Coordinates of C-alpha atoms in Angstrom, one line a residue:
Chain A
X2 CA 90.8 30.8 -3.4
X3 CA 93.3 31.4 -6.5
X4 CA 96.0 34.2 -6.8
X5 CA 96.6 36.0 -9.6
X6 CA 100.2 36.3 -11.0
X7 CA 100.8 39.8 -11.9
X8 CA 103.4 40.8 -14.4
X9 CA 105.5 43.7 -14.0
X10 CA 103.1 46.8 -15.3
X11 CA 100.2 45.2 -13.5
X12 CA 102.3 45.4 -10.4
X13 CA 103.2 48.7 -11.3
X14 CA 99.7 49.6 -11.7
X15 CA 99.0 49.2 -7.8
X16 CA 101.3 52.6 -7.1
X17 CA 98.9 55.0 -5.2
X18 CA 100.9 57.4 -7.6
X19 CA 97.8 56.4 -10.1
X20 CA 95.0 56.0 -7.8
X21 CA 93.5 59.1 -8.9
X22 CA 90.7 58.6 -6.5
X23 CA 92.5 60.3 -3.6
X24 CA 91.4 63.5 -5.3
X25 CA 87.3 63.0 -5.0
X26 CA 87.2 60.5 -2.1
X27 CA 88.1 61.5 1.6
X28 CA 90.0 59.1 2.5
X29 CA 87.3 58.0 5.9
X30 CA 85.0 57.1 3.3
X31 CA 87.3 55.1 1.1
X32 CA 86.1 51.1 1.3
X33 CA 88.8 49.9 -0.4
X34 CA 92.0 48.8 1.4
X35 CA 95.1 47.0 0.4
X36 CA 97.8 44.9 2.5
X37 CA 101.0 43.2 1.4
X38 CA 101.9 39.8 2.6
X39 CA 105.7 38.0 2.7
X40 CA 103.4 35.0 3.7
X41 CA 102.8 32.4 0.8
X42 CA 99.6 32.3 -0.6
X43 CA 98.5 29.3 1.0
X44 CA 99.2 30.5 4.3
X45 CA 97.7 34.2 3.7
X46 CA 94.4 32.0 2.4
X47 CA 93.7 29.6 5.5
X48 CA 94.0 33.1 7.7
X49 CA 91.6 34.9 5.9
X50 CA 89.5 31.7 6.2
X51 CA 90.4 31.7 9.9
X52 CA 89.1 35.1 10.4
X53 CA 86.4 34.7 8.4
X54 CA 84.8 32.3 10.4
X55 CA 86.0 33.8 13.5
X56 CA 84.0 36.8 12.5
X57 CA 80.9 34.6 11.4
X58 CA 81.4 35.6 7.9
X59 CA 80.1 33.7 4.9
X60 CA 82.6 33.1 2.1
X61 CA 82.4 32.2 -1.6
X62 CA 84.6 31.7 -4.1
X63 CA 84.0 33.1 -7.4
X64 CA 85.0 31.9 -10.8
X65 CA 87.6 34.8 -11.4
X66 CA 89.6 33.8 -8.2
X67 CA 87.8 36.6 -6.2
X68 CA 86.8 35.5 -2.7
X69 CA 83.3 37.4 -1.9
X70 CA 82.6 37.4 2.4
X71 CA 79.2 38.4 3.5
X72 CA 78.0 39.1 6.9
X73 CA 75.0 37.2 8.1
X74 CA 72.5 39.7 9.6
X75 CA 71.2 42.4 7.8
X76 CA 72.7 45.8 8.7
X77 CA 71.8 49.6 8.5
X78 CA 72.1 49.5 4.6
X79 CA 71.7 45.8 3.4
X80 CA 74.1 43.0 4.6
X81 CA 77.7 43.8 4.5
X82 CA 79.5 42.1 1.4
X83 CA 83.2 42.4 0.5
X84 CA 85.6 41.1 -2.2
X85 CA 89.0 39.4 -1.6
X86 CA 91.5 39.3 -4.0
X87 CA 94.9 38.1 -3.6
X88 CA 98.0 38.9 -6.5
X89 CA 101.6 37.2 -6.1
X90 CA 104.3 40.1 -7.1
X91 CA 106.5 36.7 -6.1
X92 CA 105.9 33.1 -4.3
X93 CA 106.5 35.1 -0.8
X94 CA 105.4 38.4 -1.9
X95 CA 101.7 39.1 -2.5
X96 CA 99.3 42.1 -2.5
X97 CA 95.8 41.6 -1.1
X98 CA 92.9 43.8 -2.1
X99 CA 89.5 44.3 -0.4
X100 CA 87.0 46.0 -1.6
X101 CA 83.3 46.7 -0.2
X102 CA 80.8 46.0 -2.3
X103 CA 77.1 46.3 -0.1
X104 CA 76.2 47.3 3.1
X105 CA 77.0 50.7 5.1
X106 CA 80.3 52.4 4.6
X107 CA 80.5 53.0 8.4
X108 CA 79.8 49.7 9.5
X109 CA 82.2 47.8 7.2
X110 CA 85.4 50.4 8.7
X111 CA 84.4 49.0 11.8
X112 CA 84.3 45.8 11.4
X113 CA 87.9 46.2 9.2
X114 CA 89.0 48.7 11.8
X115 CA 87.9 46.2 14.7
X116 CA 87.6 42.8 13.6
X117 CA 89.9 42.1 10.8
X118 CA 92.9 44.1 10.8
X119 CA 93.8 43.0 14.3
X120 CA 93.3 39.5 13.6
X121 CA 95.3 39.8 10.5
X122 CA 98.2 41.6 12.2
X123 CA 100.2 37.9 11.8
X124 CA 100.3 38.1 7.9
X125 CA 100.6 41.7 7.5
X126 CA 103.6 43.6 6.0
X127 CA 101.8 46.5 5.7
X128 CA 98.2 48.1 5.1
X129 CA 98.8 50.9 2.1
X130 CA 96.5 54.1 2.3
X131 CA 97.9 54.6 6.0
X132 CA 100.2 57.7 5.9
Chain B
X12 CA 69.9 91.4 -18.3
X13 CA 71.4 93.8 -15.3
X14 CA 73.1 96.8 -15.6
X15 CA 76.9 96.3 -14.4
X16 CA 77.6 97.9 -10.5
X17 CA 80.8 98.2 -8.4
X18 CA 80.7 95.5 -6.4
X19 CA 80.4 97.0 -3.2
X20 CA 77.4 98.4 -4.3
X21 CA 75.5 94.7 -4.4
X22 CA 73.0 94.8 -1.9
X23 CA 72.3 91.1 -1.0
X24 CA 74.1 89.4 1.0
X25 CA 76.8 86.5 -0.1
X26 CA 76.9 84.0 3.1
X27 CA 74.1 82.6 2.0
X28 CA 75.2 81.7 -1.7
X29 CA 77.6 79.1 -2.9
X30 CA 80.9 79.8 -4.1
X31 CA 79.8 79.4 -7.7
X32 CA 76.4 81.5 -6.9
X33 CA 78.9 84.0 -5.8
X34 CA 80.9 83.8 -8.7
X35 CA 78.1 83.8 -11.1
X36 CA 76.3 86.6 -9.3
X37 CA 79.8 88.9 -9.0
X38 CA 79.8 88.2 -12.6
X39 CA 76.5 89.3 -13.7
X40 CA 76.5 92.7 -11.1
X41 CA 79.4 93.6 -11.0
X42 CA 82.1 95.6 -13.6
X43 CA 84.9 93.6 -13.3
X44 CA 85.6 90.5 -16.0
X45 CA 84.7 87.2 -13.6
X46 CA 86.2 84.7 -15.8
X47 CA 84.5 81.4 -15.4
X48 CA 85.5 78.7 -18.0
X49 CA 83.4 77.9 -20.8
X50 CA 82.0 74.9 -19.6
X51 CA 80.0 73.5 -22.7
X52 CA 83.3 74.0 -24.7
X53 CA 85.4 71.9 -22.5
X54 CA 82.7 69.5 -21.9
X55 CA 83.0 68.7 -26.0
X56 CA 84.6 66.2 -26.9
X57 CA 84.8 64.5 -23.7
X58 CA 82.2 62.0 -21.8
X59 CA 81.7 64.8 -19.3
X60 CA 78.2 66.0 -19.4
X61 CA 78.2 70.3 -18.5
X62 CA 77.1 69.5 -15.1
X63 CA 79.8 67.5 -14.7
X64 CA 82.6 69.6 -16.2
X65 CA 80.8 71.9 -13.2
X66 CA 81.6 69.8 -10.4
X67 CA 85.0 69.4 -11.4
X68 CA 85.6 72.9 -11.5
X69 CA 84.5 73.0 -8.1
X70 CA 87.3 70.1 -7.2
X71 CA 89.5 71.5 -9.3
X72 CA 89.3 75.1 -7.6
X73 CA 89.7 73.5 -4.3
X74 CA 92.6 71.7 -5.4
X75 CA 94.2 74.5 -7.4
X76 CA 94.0 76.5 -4.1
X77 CA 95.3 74.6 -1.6
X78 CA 98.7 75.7 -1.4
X79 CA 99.8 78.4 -4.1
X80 CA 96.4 80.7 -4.3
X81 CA 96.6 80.8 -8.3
X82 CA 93.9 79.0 -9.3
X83 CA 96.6 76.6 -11.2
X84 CA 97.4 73.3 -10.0
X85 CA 101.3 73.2 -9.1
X86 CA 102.8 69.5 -9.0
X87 CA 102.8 69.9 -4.7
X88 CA 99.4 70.5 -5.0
X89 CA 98.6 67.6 -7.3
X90 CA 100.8 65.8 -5.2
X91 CA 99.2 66.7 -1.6
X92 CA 95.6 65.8 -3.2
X93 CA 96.7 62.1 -4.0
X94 CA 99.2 61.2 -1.0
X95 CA 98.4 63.6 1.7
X96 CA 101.9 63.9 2.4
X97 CA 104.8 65.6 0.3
X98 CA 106.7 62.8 -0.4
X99 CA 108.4 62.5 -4.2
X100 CA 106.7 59.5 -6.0
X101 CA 107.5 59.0 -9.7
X102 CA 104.5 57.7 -10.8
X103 CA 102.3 61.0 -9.4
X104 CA 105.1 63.1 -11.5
X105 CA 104.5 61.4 -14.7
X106 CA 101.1 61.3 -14.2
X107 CA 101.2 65.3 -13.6
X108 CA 103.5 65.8 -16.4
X109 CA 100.8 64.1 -18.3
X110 CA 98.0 66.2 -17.4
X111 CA 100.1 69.3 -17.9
X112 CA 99.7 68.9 -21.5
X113 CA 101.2 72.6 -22.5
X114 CA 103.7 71.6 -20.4
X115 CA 104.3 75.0 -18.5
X116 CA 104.6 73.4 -15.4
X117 CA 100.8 73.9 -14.0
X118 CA 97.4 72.0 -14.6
X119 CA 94.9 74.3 -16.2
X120 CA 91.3 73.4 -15.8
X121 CA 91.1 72.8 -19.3
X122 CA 94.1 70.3 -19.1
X123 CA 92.4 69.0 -15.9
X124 CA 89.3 67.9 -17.6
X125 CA 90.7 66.5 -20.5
X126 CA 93.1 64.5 -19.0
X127 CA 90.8 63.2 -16.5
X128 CA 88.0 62.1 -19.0
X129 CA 90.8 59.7 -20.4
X130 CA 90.4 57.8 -16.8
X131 CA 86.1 57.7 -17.3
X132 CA 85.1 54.2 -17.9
X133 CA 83.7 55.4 -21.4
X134 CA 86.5 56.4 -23.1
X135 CA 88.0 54.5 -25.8
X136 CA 90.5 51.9 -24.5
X137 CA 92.8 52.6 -27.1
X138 CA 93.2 56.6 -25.6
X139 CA 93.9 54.8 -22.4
X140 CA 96.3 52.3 -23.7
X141 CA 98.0 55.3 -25.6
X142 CA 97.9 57.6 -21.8
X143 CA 99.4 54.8 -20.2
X144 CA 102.4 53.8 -22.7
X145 CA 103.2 57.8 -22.5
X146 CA 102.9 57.5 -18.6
X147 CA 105.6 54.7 -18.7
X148 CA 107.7 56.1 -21.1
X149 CA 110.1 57.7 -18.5
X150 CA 112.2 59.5 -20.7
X151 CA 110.4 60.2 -23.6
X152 CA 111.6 58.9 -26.1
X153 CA 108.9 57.3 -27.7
X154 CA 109.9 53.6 -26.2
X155 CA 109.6 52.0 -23.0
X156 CA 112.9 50.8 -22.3
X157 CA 114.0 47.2 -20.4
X158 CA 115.4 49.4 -17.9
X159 CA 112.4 52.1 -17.7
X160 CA 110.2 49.2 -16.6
X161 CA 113.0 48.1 -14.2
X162 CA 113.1 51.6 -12.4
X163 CA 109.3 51.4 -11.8
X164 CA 109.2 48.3 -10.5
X165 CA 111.6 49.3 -8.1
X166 CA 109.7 52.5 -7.4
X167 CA 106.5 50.7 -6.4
X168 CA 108.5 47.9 -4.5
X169 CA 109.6 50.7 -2.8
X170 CA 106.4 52.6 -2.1
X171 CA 104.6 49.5 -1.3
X172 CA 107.5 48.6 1.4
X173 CA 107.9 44.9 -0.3
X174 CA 111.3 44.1 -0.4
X175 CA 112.4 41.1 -3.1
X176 CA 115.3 39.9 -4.3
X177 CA 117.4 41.9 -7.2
X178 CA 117.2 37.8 -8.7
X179 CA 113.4 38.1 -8.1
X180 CA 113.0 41.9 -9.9
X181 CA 115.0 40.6 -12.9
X182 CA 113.1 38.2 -13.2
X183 CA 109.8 39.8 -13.0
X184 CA 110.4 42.4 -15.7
X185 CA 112.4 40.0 -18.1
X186 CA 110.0 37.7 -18.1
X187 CA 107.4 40.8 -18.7
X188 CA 109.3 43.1 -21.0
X189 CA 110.2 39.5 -23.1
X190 CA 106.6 38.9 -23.8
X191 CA 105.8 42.6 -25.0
X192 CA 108.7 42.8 -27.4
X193 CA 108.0 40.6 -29.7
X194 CA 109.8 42.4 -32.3
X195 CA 113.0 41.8 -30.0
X196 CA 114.5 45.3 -30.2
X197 CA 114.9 45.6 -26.8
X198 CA 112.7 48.8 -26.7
X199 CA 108.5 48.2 -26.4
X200 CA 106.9 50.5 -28.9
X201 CA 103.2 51.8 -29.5
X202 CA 102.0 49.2 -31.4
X203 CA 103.7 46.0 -29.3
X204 CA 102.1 47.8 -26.6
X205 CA 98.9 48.1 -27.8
X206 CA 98.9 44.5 -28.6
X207 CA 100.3 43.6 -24.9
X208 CA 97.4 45.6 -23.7
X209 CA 94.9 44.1 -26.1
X210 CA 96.5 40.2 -24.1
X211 CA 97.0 41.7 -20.6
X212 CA 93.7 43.9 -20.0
X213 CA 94.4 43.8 -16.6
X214 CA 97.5 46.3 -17.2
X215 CA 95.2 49.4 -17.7
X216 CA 93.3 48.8 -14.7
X217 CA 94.4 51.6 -13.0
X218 CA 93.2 54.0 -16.2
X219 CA 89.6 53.6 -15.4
X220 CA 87.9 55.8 -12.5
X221 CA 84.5 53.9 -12.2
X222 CA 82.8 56.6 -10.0
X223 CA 83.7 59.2 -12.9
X224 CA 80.7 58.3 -14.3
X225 CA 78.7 59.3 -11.0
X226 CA 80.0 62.4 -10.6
X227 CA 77.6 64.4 -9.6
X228 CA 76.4 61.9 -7.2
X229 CA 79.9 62.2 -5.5
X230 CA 79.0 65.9 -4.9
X231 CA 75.4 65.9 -4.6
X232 CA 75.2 69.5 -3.7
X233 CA 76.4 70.9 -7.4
X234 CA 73.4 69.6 -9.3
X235 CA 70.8 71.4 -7.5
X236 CA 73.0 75.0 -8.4
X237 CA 73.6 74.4 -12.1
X238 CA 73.3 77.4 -13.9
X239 CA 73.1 75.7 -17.4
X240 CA 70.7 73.0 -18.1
X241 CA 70.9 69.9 -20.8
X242 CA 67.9 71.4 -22.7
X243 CA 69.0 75.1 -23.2
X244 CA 72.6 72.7 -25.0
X245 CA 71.2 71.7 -27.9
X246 CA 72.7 73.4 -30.6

């Protein structure tokens, strides 16, 4: 899993001050969600690993340095994929993204709501989108 | 085409219509002016198809309503759509600043639509690139300053709760702002920025809005009601 190094108007580009979206999507529907970290990367990588497998999820690793996890059964809409992607603001400050990609909307906030944000909770500064 | 009655006077019953069914149908019965927009003329010019520039006046009514009952968009409003909350962000004020185009202090649908086709993943990069410098230029001035880009990095620090170093912020936007200006004035202008953009796509990411090419699958229910088709368009 790579990080991307952001520079300073990429970082600024992550304010929910442009995320536009808020105005079209309901936020229950949303199946994107964002954390930030004060782990190092390395550390914020072998837990997402950790939880992965914990959760019987398959990972791989694409070129760009975006992890894609995959569930292993077929659900009520197709199997349940999901993109990781991890961005260093510094060394000990990072902002992970994860974005759904397939499967059903309601089954992937349940297994966020349910599987990974508790097991998570070690490496978490805080989830953004919560008000 | 039907004669004009007092309203009152409409026999058949709204609950079962739409608000824009109601609209259109209080428009087309009744004596008084209903002004809807002119949909295939703000549609021009932008990637929005008329169906489209529809829906969004559906959104945008809902928006425009939700606290003032003007049919505007006030910058609370604006602001309660994106955050859900009333608290002061910069970045939502610039961006409303930006929408408000005639800069009287309110979105218009008009502005609404034009602005937003800037964020549809067909526009040209170079209207986004040009959005976005004017979104960062704090003050106006036709710049982005060293310490413009400093301030927002300490605004989205602070939104996103992530608390580094001063040593560490300095360092971040030096090492950033340093690699834009090439020309070493100590300002960014257009065209080093359009050539930072051109090296650092990644920048504009937040200037596209994939799904605004789906609209009307976001809100299924206005294609079914469309009162103008594609066909009867062509001019």
């Amino acid at each position: 899993m790579s990080v991307t190094n952001l520079n300073a108007f990429e970082i600024i580009s992550f304010s929910k001050g442009f995320d536009l979206s808020g105005m079209f999507i309901v936020k229950e529907w949303r199946n994107e969600a964002r954390f930030t970290s004060d782990k190092s990367a390395s550390t914020i990588i072998s837990k997402l690993e950790d939880v992965a497998k914990a959760l019987n999820l398959r990972v791989r690793k694409k070129d760009n340095g975006v992890v894609k996890m995959q569930g292993r059964k077929e659900g009520r809409n197709g199997v349940l994929q999901f993109d990781i992607e991890i961005f260093e603001v510094t060394t000990s400050y990072h902002i992970i993204e994860m974005k759904q990609t397939s499967g059903d909307s309601l089954e992937y906030r349940q297994l966020l709501e349910e599987g990974i944000r508790p097991a998570l909770k070690d490496i978490v500064l805080a989830w953004h989108g919560d008000e | 085409m039907m004669g004009c009655l007092p309203t009152k006077q409409v026999g058949r019953s709204t609950h079962s219509l739409n608000p824009r069914e109601a609209v259109a149908l209080a428009a087309e019965t009744s004596c008084e002016n209903v002004d809807l927009p002119d949909f295939v003329n703000i549609a021009t010019g932008t990637p929005f198809t008329v169906n489209e520039v529809e829906a969004l006046y559906d959104l945008f009514r809902k928006l425009s309503n939700s606290i003032i009952k003007d049919g505007l968009i006030h910058k609370e409003e604006f602001h309660l759509a994106l955050f859900r909350n009333k608290k002061t962000n910069l970045f939502v004020d610039r961006v409303f600043d930006l929408f408000d185009q005639k800069g009287n202090g309110v979105i218009e649908f008009d502005e609404f639509v034009r602005s937003l086709s800037v964020f549809h993943p067909d526009a040209p990069e170079e209207q986004k690139a040009g959005f976005a410098f004017k979104l960062y230029d704090l003050r106006q001035t036709g710049f982005i300053e060293r310490r413009e880009l400093k301030e927002m990095v300490l605004a989205l620090l602070d939104e996103s709760d992530l608390n580094i170093t001063s040593d560490a912020v300095e360092m971040i936007v030096d090492r950033t702002f340093d690699q834009a200006d090439t020309k070493g004035d100590e300002r960014i202008d257009q065209e080093e920025w359009n050539e930072f953009v051109k090296n650092n796509p990644y920048v504009l990411r937040n200037m596209t809005l994939p799904y605004l090419k789906d609209l009307t699958m976001v809100f299924p229910s206005f294609v079914i009601h469309s009162e103008v088709s594609e066909a009867d368009m062509v001019a």
